[in-house]
Amino acid sequence: MWRYLLRSCLLGLVGSFFAFAQFVSNEPKTAPLISASTASDSITEAGQLFRTGKLDAAGEKYQKIIHDTPNSPDGYAGLTRVYLKQKNLQQAFETISTGLEVADSAPVHVALGEVYFRQGKIQEAEREWVNVINSGNASARAYLGLARVTASVSMYKRSRTMISKAHELDPNDPDVQKYWMNTLKLPERIKYLEDYLSHETNDEAETRARMQRSLDYMKARSREPKRKCRLVSKTISTETNLVRLLRDANHVRGFGLAVAVNGERSKLLLDTGAGGILIDRRLAERAGLNELSQTRIGGIGDKGETGGYVALANSIKIGDLEFQDCAVTVLDKRSVMDEDGLIGADVFEDFLVDIDFPKEKLRLEALPKRPDDEPTRPIGLETDKDNPDSPEEQSDNKTAPAAPAKPVDTGPRDRFIAPEMKSYAQVLRFGHMLLIPTKVGDESRKLFLIDTGAFSTHISLNAAREVTKVHDDPRLRVKGLSGSVKNVYTADKAVLQFGNLRQPTQDLITLDLNSMSDRVGIEVSGILGFATLHVLDIKIDYRDGLVDFIYKPAPGH
């Protein structure tokens, strides 16, 4: 289940206060005459208000600009971004649609791309931004948009190029700054984030708090021995049993892994909807883990985030593999959803992950070798996203190593689709989350989260209302790391199609997933849970954003 985002920097503000549609209906047909310099000053002032988080004032300013100059593209683009920042997607769409009718130009198309992206219309968004750039408009936000698109399809080298171009064009845009600082090495990132947090920005208080916790962790990590989580066993592959997690004596609700943390045995839920390793306080105490920095953890549920801390485990053993110096998040509570904790499948990014539910096995194997992989990059568990330096830069071994025949390329690289993976489905990756295009009934494709940690398959309230009837169902209970969900609905039957599979559903559980979508920055229309996935052998290549589903029905079916 989408349970927690470790030390992540997320965007968005809650609230809505404008009634733009009503305002537009009262606009004069002819704009008052104002000077070009006055209009430019107003745009600059509104932009500054927006960037420093004064959204009410920025919205009012943009509305006045549109009133005085009804064909102002910057006015419509700016007001659209105010609504997006307030998480009012419908108002943002209506605003930019009006702008497109009366002020068709590059700024409007860039903002339209941002609305499309939030709606989950990736191809439409990309088209808008590509057309703007190809028309000769050097727009920082168009390059930023393309950076987000290319990163989501695992084109990381290309994404960094786009981020660098966006920063070159507008280094003062807070959104550009947040993406650009993640390209820096650890010491530079610490300094940059300290400076960023010393100024007013348009980030909500919760986001700034997350960024501050991320900064605290990076500072603490920089004081520790400079080693990334790394594989120390000689073998680079393993096969291990999945552990049944029971709802009652006769029903399996999920599968876990046997994981030894500093030699202490544990049972962790294997969760493709989570990121990193999360354990409870009891296991952390037995394993002798010491706090590096404070953090907050949250997910599905209405109670909000809960406290915890980040620690370093000297040893993590899974099957035949052992890893050392791995970051672990510890929950202050004494239990995590009735298990010792969770392990996000994304930690195995350096492996081809094969979750064979019918055979109850997890296999970790070497990924297909890239044509340019010489020498091989170091292998580890990806538990330390806020400690970006390469192993070579972090090594505390002062002995000069022998010069390799060819230096290791530690920078970002674009995805590689090996010949044997041509049949795999391409997914969009946002951090630890894998979103797969899923057709719901006869509607266009939506994005669903692949989530082995959620028992049931869910559809968002927004998507369900597009394809079928939705009913209140007070009997249903959905529980996550942040407690129970108060408002749960059911949707009439719908057919889900993802990868090469087709899954009829009846009485589909329906939730409001707006909070998840706002945090990720893109519309998440549903969750493919264990009830759907348990008959599949799922192979995941996190490195390249590829997933293969093999249907293995139970005997007699």
Coordinates of C-alpha atoms in Angstrom, one line a residue:
M1 CA 0.0 0.0 0.0
W2 CA 1.1 3.6 -0.6
R3 CA 2.1 3.9 3.0
Y4 CA 5.0 6.3 3.3
L5 CA 7.3 8.6 1.3
L6 CA 10.6 8.8 3.1
R7 CA 12.0 12.3 3.5
S8 CA 10.5 13.4 0.3
C9 CA 10.0 16.9 -1.0
L10 CA 6.3 17.2 -2.0
L11 CA 4.3 20.1 -3.4
G12 CA 0.9 21.7 -3.1
L13 CA -1.3 23.9 -0.8
V14 CA -4.8 23.1 0.4
G15 CA -7.7 25.4 -0.2
S16 CA -9.6 27.3 -2.9
F17 CA -11.0 30.7 -2.7
F18 CA -11.6 32.1 -6.2
A19 CA -14.7 31.7 -8.4
F20 CA -13.1 32.3 -11.7
A21 CA -15.9 31.1 -13.9
Q22 CA -18.3 33.6 -12.4
F23 CA -15.7 36.3 -12.7
V24 CA -15.2 35.7 -16.4
S25 CA -18.9 35.9 -17.2
N26 CA -18.8 39.5 -16.0
E27 CA -15.8 40.6 -17.9
P28 CA -16.1 43.6 -20.2
K29 CA -15.9 42.9 -23.9
T30 CA -13.1 45.5 -24.4
A31 CA -10.0 45.8 -22.2
P32 CA -9.2 49.2 -20.7
L33 CA -6.1 50.8 -22.2
I34 CA -3.0 50.2 -20.0
S35 CA 0.6 50.7 -20.9
A36 CA 2.9 47.8 -21.7
S37 CA 5.2 48.7 -18.9
T38 CA 2.4 48.7 -16.4
A39 CA 1.2 45.3 -17.6
S40 CA 4.7 43.9 -17.3
D41 CA 5.2 45.3 -13.8
S42 CA 1.9 43.7 -12.8
I43 CA 2.9 40.3 -14.1
T44 CA 6.3 40.5 -12.3
E45 CA 4.6 41.5 -9.1
A46 CA 2.0 38.7 -9.4
G47 CA 4.8 36.2 -10.1
Q48 CA 6.7 37.3 -7.1
L49 CA 3.7 37.0 -4.9
F50 CA 3.1 33.5 -6.2
R51 CA 6.7 32.3 -5.7
T52 CA 6.8 33.5 -2.1
G53 CA 3.6 31.7 -1.2
K54 CA 1.2 34.6 -1.1
L55 CA -1.4 32.8 -3.1
D56 CA -4.4 34.9 -2.2
A57 CA -2.7 38.1 -3.2
A58 CA -1.2 36.4 -6.4
G59 CA -4.6 35.2 -7.4
E60 CA -6.2 38.6 -7.0
K61 CA -3.4 40.2 -8.9
Y62 CA -3.7 37.7 -11.8
Q63 CA -7.5 38.2 -11.9
K64 CA -7.0 42.0 -12.1
I65 CA -4.5 41.5 -15.0
I66 CA -7.1 39.4 -16.9
H67 CA -9.7 42.0 -16.1
D68 CA -7.6 44.9 -17.5
T69 CA -6.1 42.8 -20.3
P70 CA -8.5 39.9 -21.2
N71 CA -6.1 38.5 -23.7
S72 CA -3.1 38.3 -21.3
P73 CA -1.5 34.9 -21.7
D74 CA 0.7 35.4 -18.6
G75 CA -2.4 36.3 -16.6
Y76 CA -4.2 33.1 -17.5
A77 CA -1.1 31.0 -17.1
G78 CA -0.3 32.5 -13.7
L79 CA -3.9 32.1 -12.4
T80 CA -3.9 28.5 -13.5
R81 CA -0.8 27.8 -11.5
V82 CA -2.4 29.4 -8.4
Y83 CA -5.2 27.0 -8.7
L84 CA -2.9 24.0 -9.2
K85 CA -0.9 25.0 -6.2
Q86 CA -4.2 25.2 -4.2
K87 CA -5.0 21.7 -5.5
N88 CA -8.1 22.9 -7.3
L89 CA -7.6 21.0 -10.5
Q90 CA -11.1 21.6 -12.0
Q91 CA -10.7 25.4 -11.6
A92 CA -7.2 25.2 -13.1
F93 CA -8.6 23.4 -16.2
E94 CA -11.4 25.8 -16.7
T95 CA -9.1 28.8 -16.4
I96 CA -6.5 27.5 -18.9
S97 CA -9.3 26.4 -21.3
T98 CA -10.6 30.0 -21.3
G99 CA -7.1 31.3 -21.7
L100 CA -6.6 29.0 -24.7
E101 CA -9.7 30.5 -26.4
V102 CA -8.7 34.2 -25.9
A103 CA -4.9 34.2 -25.5
D104 CA -3.6 31.3 -27.5
S105 CA 0.2 31.5 -27.1
A106 CA 3.3 29.8 -25.6
P107 CA 2.7 30.7 -21.9
V108 CA -0.8 29.3 -22.1
H109 CA 0.3 26.1 -23.7
V110 CA 3.0 25.6 -21.1
A111 CA 0.5 26.0 -18.3
L112 CA -1.9 23.7 -20.2
G113 CA 0.8 21.1 -20.2
E114 CA 1.0 21.4 -16.4
V115 CA -2.7 20.8 -16.1
Y116 CA -2.6 17.9 -18.4
F117 CA 0.3 16.4 -16.4
R118 CA -1.6 16.7 -13.1
Q119 CA -4.6 15.0 -14.8
G120 CA -2.4 12.1 -15.7
K121 CA -2.4 12.9 -19.5
I122 CA 1.3 12.5 -20.0
Q123 CA 1.4 12.4 -23.7
E124 CA -0.8 15.5 -24.1
A125 CA 1.4 17.3 -21.6
E126 CA 4.6 16.3 -23.4
R127 CA 3.2 17.4 -26.7
E128 CA 2.4 20.9 -25.4
W129 CA 5.9 21.4 -24.0
V130 CA 7.7 20.0 -27.0
N131 CA 5.7 22.2 -29.4
V132 CA 6.5 25.3 -27.3
I133 CA 10.2 24.6 -27.3
N134 CA 10.3 23.6 -31.0
S135 CA 8.6 26.9 -31.8
G136 CA 11.6 28.8 -30.5
N137 CA 10.3 29.7 -27.0
A138 CA 13.0 29.1 -24.4
S139 CA 10.6 28.4 -21.5
A140 CA 12.1 27.2 -18.2
R141 CA 8.8 25.6 -17.1
A142 CA 8.5 23.7 -20.5
Y143 CA 11.9 22.2 -19.9
L144 CA 10.9 21.4 -16.3
G145 CA 7.8 19.7 -17.5
L146 CA 9.8 17.6 -20.0
A147 CA 12.2 16.7 -17.2
R148 CA 9.3 15.3 -15.2
V149 CA 8.0 13.4 -18.1
T150 CA 11.4 11.9 -19.0
A151 CA 12.2 10.9 -15.4
S152 CA 8.8 9.2 -15.1
V153 CA 9.7 6.9 -18.1
S154 CA 13.2 6.2 -16.7
M155 CA 15.1 8.5 -19.1
Y156 CA 17.2 9.9 -16.3
K157 CA 20.1 11.3 -18.2
R158 CA 17.8 13.2 -20.5
S159 CA 15.8 14.4 -17.5
R160 CA 18.9 15.9 -15.9
T161 CA 19.7 17.7 -19.2
M162 CA 16.2 19.2 -19.1
I163 CA 16.5 20.3 -15.5
S164 CA 19.8 21.9 -16.1
K165 CA 18.3 23.9 -19.0
A166 CA 15.4 24.9 -16.9
H167 CA 17.7 26.1 -14.1
E168 CA 19.8 28.0 -16.6
L169 CA 16.8 29.9 -17.9
D170 CA 15.1 30.6 -14.5
P171 CA 17.2 29.7 -11.5
N172 CA 14.7 31.6 -9.2
D173 CA 11.7 29.4 -9.9
P174 CA 11.1 27.4 -6.7
D175 CA 9.8 24.4 -8.6
V176 CA 12.9 24.4 -10.8
Q177 CA 15.1 24.8 -7.7
K178 CA 13.6 21.8 -6.0
Y179 CA 14.3 19.5 -8.9
W180 CA 17.7 21.0 -9.6
M181 CA 19.1 20.7 -6.1
N182 CA 18.5 16.9 -6.3
T183 CA 21.2 16.8 -9.1
L184 CA 23.8 18.1 -6.7
K185 CA 26.3 16.1 -4.7
L186 CA 25.7 15.8 -0.9
P187 CA 27.7 18.8 0.4
E188 CA 26.4 21.1 -2.3
R189 CA 22.8 19.8 -1.8
I190 CA 23.0 20.5 1.9
K191 CA 24.2 24.1 1.3
Y192 CA 21.6 24.7 -1.4
L193 CA 18.7 23.4 0.7
E194 CA 19.8 25.4 3.7
D195 CA 19.7 28.5 1.5
Y196 CA 16.4 27.5 0.0
L197 CA 14.7 27.1 3.3
S198 CA 16.0 30.4 4.5
H199 CA 13.8 32.2 2.0
E200 CA 10.0 32.5 1.5
T201 CA 8.7 30.0 -1.0
N202 CA 5.3 28.8 -2.2
D203 CA 5.7 25.4 -0.4
E204 CA 3.1 24.5 2.2
A205 CA 4.2 24.2 5.8
E206 CA 4.1 20.4 5.6
T207 CA 6.3 20.4 2.6
R208 CA 8.9 22.7 4.2
A209 CA 8.8 20.5 7.3
R210 CA 9.6 17.4 5.2
M211 CA 12.4 19.3 3.5
Q212 CA 13.9 20.4 6.8
R213 CA 13.8 16.7 8.0
S214 CA 15.5 15.7 4.8
L215 CA 18.2 18.4 5.5
D216 CA 18.7 17.1 9.0
Y217 CA 19.1 13.6 7.8
M218 CA 21.6 14.6 5.1
K219 CA 23.7 16.5 7.7
A220 CA 23.6 13.5 10.0
R221 CA 24.5 11.1 7.2
S222 CA 27.4 13.3 6.2
R223 CA 28.9 12.9 9.7
E224 CA 28.7 9.1 9.5
P225 CA 31.3 6.9 7.8
K226 CA 30.8 7.6 4.2
R227 CA 29.6 4.3 2.8
K228 CA 26.5 3.6 0.8
C229 CA 24.4 0.5 1.4
R230 CA 26.3 -2.2 -0.5
L231 CA 26.2 -5.9 -1.3
V232 CA 29.0 -7.7 0.6
S233 CA 28.1 -11.4 -0.2
K234 CA 29.8 -13.0 -3.1
T235 CA 26.6 -14.1 -4.9
I236 CA 24.5 -11.5 -6.7
S237 CA 21.3 -13.5 -7.0
T238 CA 19.0 -15.4 -4.6
E239 CA 15.7 -17.2 -4.4
T240 CA 13.9 -17.1 -1.1
N241 CA 10.5 -18.2 0.2
L242 CA 7.7 -15.7 0.6
V243 CA 6.1 -15.8 4.0
R244 CA 2.3 -16.0 4.2
L245 CA 0.6 -13.2 6.2
L246 CA -2.8 -14.4 7.3
R247 CA -6.0 -12.5 7.8
D248 CA -7.4 -15.5 9.6
A249 CA -6.7 -19.2 9.7
N250 CA -7.9 -19.7 6.2
H251 CA -7.2 -16.5 4.3
V252 CA -3.9 -15.0 3.1
R253 CA -3.8 -11.2 3.0
G254 CA -0.3 -10.7 1.7
F255 CA 3.2 -12.0 1.6
G256 CA 6.3 -11.0 3.5
L257 CA 10.0 -11.6 3.5
A258 CA 12.2 -13.1 6.2
V259 CA 14.8 -10.3 6.8
A260 CA 17.6 -10.3 9.4
V261 CA 18.3 -6.8 10.7
N262 CA 21.7 -6.8 12.5
G263 CA 21.1 -10.5 13.0
E264 CA 17.6 -10.1 14.4
R265 CA 15.0 -12.1 12.5
S266 CA 11.9 -10.3 11.3
K267 CA 9.0 -10.7 9.0
L268 CA 8.5 -7.7 6.7
L269 CA 5.5 -7.2 4.3
L270 CA 6.8 -7.1 0.7
D271 CA 5.2 -4.0 -0.6
T272 CA 5.5 -2.6 -4.1
G273 CA 3.4 0.4 -2.9
A274 CA 5.9 1.5 -0.3
G275 CA 9.5 2.7 -0.4
G276 CA 12.6 1.8 1.6
I277 CA 12.6 -0.3 4.7
L278 CA 10.3 0.5 7.6
I279 CA 10.4 -1.4 10.9
D280 CA 8.7 -1.0 14.3
R281 CA 10.3 0.2 17.5
R282 CA 10.6 -3.3 19.1
L283 CA 12.7 -4.7 16.2
A284 CA 14.8 -1.6 16.2
E285 CA 15.6 -1.9 19.9
R286 CA 16.4 -5.6 19.5
A287 CA 18.7 -4.8 16.6
G288 CA 20.5 -2.0 18.5
L289 CA 19.7 0.7 15.9
N290 CA 20.6 4.3 16.9
E291 CA 18.8 7.3 15.7
L292 CA 20.4 9.5 13.0
S293 CA 17.5 12.0 12.5
Q294 CA 13.8 12.4 13.1
T295 CA 11.3 11.8 10.4
R296 CA 7.5 11.5 9.9
I297 CA 5.7 8.6 8.2
G298 CA 2.2 8.5 6.7
G299 CA 0.1 6.8 4.1
I300 CA -3.5 5.6 3.6
G301 CA -5.8 6.7 6.4
D302 CA -7.3 9.8 8.0
K303 CA -5.0 10.2 11.1
G304 CA -2.1 11.9 9.3
E305 CA 1.6 11.2 9.7
T306 CA 3.2 9.6 12.8
G307 CA 6.6 10.0 14.2
G308 CA 9.7 8.0 13.7
Y309 CA 13.4 8.2 13.0
V310 CA 16.1 7.1 10.5
A311 CA 18.9 4.8 11.5
L312 CA 21.7 2.8 9.8
A313 CA 21.7 -1.0 10.0
N314 CA 25.1 -2.6 10.0
S315 CA 23.7 -5.7 8.3
I316 CA 20.6 -6.6 6.3
K317 CA 20.3 -10.2 5.2
I318 CA 17.7 -11.4 2.6
G319 CA 18.0 -15.0 1.3
D320 CA 21.6 -15.5 0.3
L321 CA 22.4 -11.8 0.1
E322 CA 23.9 -9.6 2.8
F323 CA 24.0 -5.8 2.6
Q324 CA 25.8 -3.4 5.0
D325 CA 25.3 0.2 6.1
C326 CA 21.7 0.5 5.0
A327 CA 19.3 3.2 6.0
V328 CA 16.2 2.0 7.9
T329 CA 13.2 4.0 9.0
V330 CA 11.9 3.2 12.5
L331 CA 8.2 3.8 13.4
D332 CA 7.7 5.1 17.0
K333 CA 4.7 2.7 17.3
R334 CA 5.4 -0.9 18.5
S335 CA 3.8 -2.5 15.4
V336 CA 3.5 -1.8 11.7
M337 CA 0.2 -3.1 10.4
D338 CA 0.5 -6.3 12.5
E339 CA 4.0 -7.1 11.0
D340 CA 7.5 -6.2 12.1
G341 CA 7.5 -3.7 9.3
L342 CA 7.5 -3.2 5.5
I343 CA 10.1 -3.6 2.8
G344 CA 9.5 -1.7 -0.4
A345 CA 10.3 -3.7 -3.5
D346 CA 12.1 -0.5 -4.8
V347 CA 15.0 -1.3 -2.5
F348 CA 15.9 -4.0 -5.1
E349 CA 16.4 -1.5 -7.8
D350 CA 19.8 -3.0 -8.7
F351 CA 18.2 -6.4 -9.4
L352 CA 15.5 -7.9 -11.6
V353 CA 12.8 -8.5 -9.1
D354 CA 10.6 -11.6 -9.6
I355 CA 7.7 -11.9 -7.2
D356 CA 6.2 -15.3 -8.0
F357 CA 3.0 -15.3 -5.9
P358 CA 1.7 -18.7 -7.1
K359 CA 4.9 -20.4 -6.2
E360 CA 5.4 -18.2 -3.1
K361 CA 9.0 -17.3 -4.1
L362 CA 11.0 -14.1 -4.5
R363 CA 13.9 -14.2 -6.9
L364 CA 16.5 -11.5 -7.3
E365 CA 18.7 -11.8 -10.3
A366 CA 21.2 -9.6 -12.2
L367 CA 19.6 -7.1 -14.6
P368 CA 20.5 -7.4 -18.3
K369 CA 23.8 -5.8 -18.9
R370 CA 23.8 -2.6 -20.7
P371 CA 26.1 -2.3 -23.8
D372 CA 28.1 0.4 -22.0
D373 CA 28.4 -1.4 -18.6
E374 CA 32.1 -1.8 -18.2
P375 CA 33.1 -2.1 -15.5
T376 CA 29.9 -3.1 -13.6
R377 CA 28.5 -0.6 -11.2
P378 CA 28.4 -1.4 -7.5
I379 CA 25.3 -3.2 -6.2
G380 CA 23.3 -2.4 -3.1
L381 CA 19.9 -1.8 -1.6
E382 CA 18.4 1.5 -2.6
T383 CA 17.5 2.7 0.9
D384 CA 19.4 6.0 0.9
K385 CA 17.8 8.4 -1.6
D386 CA 19.0 11.5 0.4
N387 CA 22.6 10.4 0.3
P388 CA 23.3 10.7 -3.5
D389 CA 27.1 10.5 -3.7
S390 CA 28.6 7.5 -5.5
P391 CA 30.5 4.8 -3.5
E392 CA 33.8 6.1 -5.0
E393 CA 33.2 9.6 -3.6
Q394 CA 32.0 8.2 -0.3
S395 CA 34.8 5.7 0.3
D396 CA 36.8 6.3 3.5
N397 CA 39.6 4.1 2.3
K398 CA 42.6 6.5 1.9
T399 CA 44.6 4.0 -0.1
A400 CA 44.7 5.0 -3.7
P401 CA 43.1 2.2 -5.8
A402 CA 44.6 1.0 -9.0
A403 CA 43.4 3.0 -12.0
P404 CA 40.6 1.2 -13.8
A405 CA 40.8 0.6 -17.5
K406 CA 37.6 2.7 -17.8
P407 CA 36.1 4.9 -15.2
V408 CA 32.7 3.9 -13.7
D409 CA 29.9 6.1 -15.0
T410 CA 28.1 7.1 -11.8
G411 CA 25.8 9.7 -13.4
P412 CA 22.2 9.1 -14.4
R413 CA 21.5 7.1 -17.5
D414 CA 18.5 6.5 -19.7
R415 CA 16.6 3.3 -19.6
F416 CA 17.8 0.2 -21.6
I417 CA 15.2 -2.3 -22.9
A418 CA 17.0 -5.5 -23.4
P419 CA 15.9 -7.8 -26.2
E420 CA 14.5 -10.3 -23.7
M421 CA 12.3 -7.6 -22.2
K422 CA 10.6 -6.3 -25.4
S423 CA 7.3 -7.8 -24.2
Y424 CA 7.4 -6.1 -20.8
A425 CA 4.9 -3.3 -20.1
Q426 CA 6.4 0.1 -19.6
V427 CA 5.3 1.8 -16.4
L428 CA 5.7 5.4 -15.1
R429 CA 7.9 5.7 -12.0
F430 CA 7.5 8.3 -9.4
G431 CA 9.9 7.6 -6.6
H432 CA 9.0 4.2 -5.3
M433 CA 5.6 4.2 -7.0
L434 CA 5.0 2.2 -10.2
L435 CA 2.0 3.5 -12.1
I436 CA 0.7 1.3 -14.9
P437 CA -1.7 2.6 -17.6
T438 CA -4.9 0.8 -17.0
K439 CA -8.1 0.9 -19.1
V440 CA -11.3 1.1 -17.0
G441 CA -14.2 -0.2 -19.0
D442 CA -14.3 1.7 -22.3
E443 CA -12.7 4.8 -20.9
S444 CA -9.3 6.1 -21.9
R445 CA -6.3 4.7 -19.9
K446 CA -5.9 5.8 -16.3
L447 CA -2.8 5.3 -14.0
F448 CA -3.1 2.6 -11.3
L449 CA -0.5 2.0 -8.6
I450 CA 0.9 -1.6 -8.5
D451 CA 0.6 -2.3 -4.7
T452 CA 1.2 -5.7 -3.3
G453 CA 0.8 -4.3 0.2
A454 CA -2.8 -3.4 -0.3
F455 CA -5.2 -6.3 0.0
S456 CA -8.0 -5.0 -2.2
T457 CA -8.0 -3.4 -5.5
H458 CA -9.3 0.2 -5.3
I459 CA -10.5 2.8 -7.8
S460 CA -10.5 6.5 -7.2
L461 CA -13.8 8.3 -6.7
N462 CA -13.0 10.5 -9.7
A463 CA -12.4 7.6 -12.0
A464 CA -15.3 5.5 -10.8
R465 CA -17.8 8.3 -11.4
E466 CA -16.6 8.5 -15.0
V467 CA -17.4 4.8 -15.8
T468 CA -20.1 3.5 -13.4
K469 CA -22.3 4.1 -10.5
V470 CA -20.9 4.8 -7.0
H471 CA -22.6 3.9 -3.8
D472 CA -21.9 4.7 -0.1
D473 CA -21.0 1.6 1.9
P474 CA -20.6 2.2 5.7
R475 CA -19.9 -1.5 6.2
L476 CA -16.5 -1.3 4.5
R477 CA -13.3 -0.5 6.4
V478 CA -10.0 0.4 4.7
K479 CA -7.0 0.8 7.0
G480 CA -3.5 2.0 6.3
L481 CA -0.5 3.2 8.2
S482 CA -2.3 6.4 9.0
G483 CA -5.4 4.7 10.4
S484 CA -8.8 4.0 8.9
V485 CA -10.4 5.8 5.9
K486 CA -13.8 7.3 7.0
N487 CA -15.5 7.6 3.6
V488 CA -15.4 4.3 1.6
Y489 CA -17.7 3.6 -1.4
T490 CA -18.3 0.8 -3.8
A491 CA -18.5 1.0 -7.6
D492 CA -20.6 -1.2 -9.8
K493 CA -18.8 -3.7 -12.0
A494 CA -16.0 -2.6 -14.3
V495 CA -13.3 -4.3 -16.4
L496 CA -9.7 -3.4 -15.7
Q497 CA -7.1 -3.9 -18.4
F498 CA -3.4 -3.6 -17.7
G499 CA -0.3 -5.0 -19.3
N500 CA -1.6 -8.0 -21.3
L501 CA -4.3 -8.8 -18.7
R502 CA -8.0 -8.2 -18.4
Q503 CA -9.7 -8.4 -15.0
P504 CA -13.5 -8.1 -14.5
T505 CA -14.4 -6.6 -11.1
Q506 CA -17.6 -6.4 -9.1
D507 CA -18.3 -4.0 -6.2
L508 CA -15.0 -2.3 -6.6
I509 CA -13.8 -0.5 -3.4
T510 CA -13.8 3.2 -4.1
L511 CA -11.7 5.8 -2.2
D512 CA -11.0 9.5 -2.6
L513 CA -7.3 9.4 -3.8
N514 CA -7.0 13.1 -4.3
S515 CA -4.5 13.4 -1.4
M516 CA -2.3 10.7 -3.0
S517 CA -2.5 12.4 -6.4
D518 CA -1.7 15.8 -5.0
R519 CA 1.4 14.5 -3.3
V520 CA 2.7 12.6 -6.3
G521 CA 1.7 15.5 -8.6
I522 CA -0.2 13.3 -11.1
E523 CA -3.7 11.7 -11.1
V524 CA -3.6 8.3 -9.5
S525 CA -6.9 6.6 -10.5
G526 CA -6.6 3.4 -8.6
I527 CA -4.6 0.7 -6.8
L528 CA -4.0 -2.8 -8.0
G529 CA -3.9 -4.8 -4.8
F530 CA -3.0 -8.3 -3.6
A531 CA -6.5 -9.6 -4.4
T532 CA -5.8 -8.9 -8.1
L533 CA -2.1 -9.6 -8.1
H534 CA -1.9 -12.9 -6.1
V535 CA -2.4 -15.1 -9.2
L536 CA 0.5 -13.4 -11.0
D537 CA 4.2 -13.9 -11.4
I538 CA 5.4 -10.3 -11.5
K539 CA 8.8 -9.3 -12.8
I540 CA 10.0 -5.8 -12.1
D541 CA 12.9 -3.9 -13.6
Y542 CA 12.9 -0.7 -11.5
R543 CA 16.0 0.6 -13.3
D544 CA 14.3 0.8 -16.7
G545 CA 10.6 1.1 -15.6
L546 CA 9.5 -2.3 -17.0
V547 CA 7.0 -4.8 -15.6
D548 CA 5.9 -8.2 -16.8
F549 CA 2.8 -10.0 -15.6
I550 CA 2.5 -13.8 -16.1
Y551 CA -0.9 -15.3 -15.2
K552 CA -0.7 -18.5 -13.3
P553 CA -4.1 -19.7 -12.3
A554 CA -4.6 -22.1 -9.4
P555 CA -5.1 -25.8 -10.4
G556 CA -8.7 -26.4 -11.4
H557 CA -9.3 -22.8 -12.6

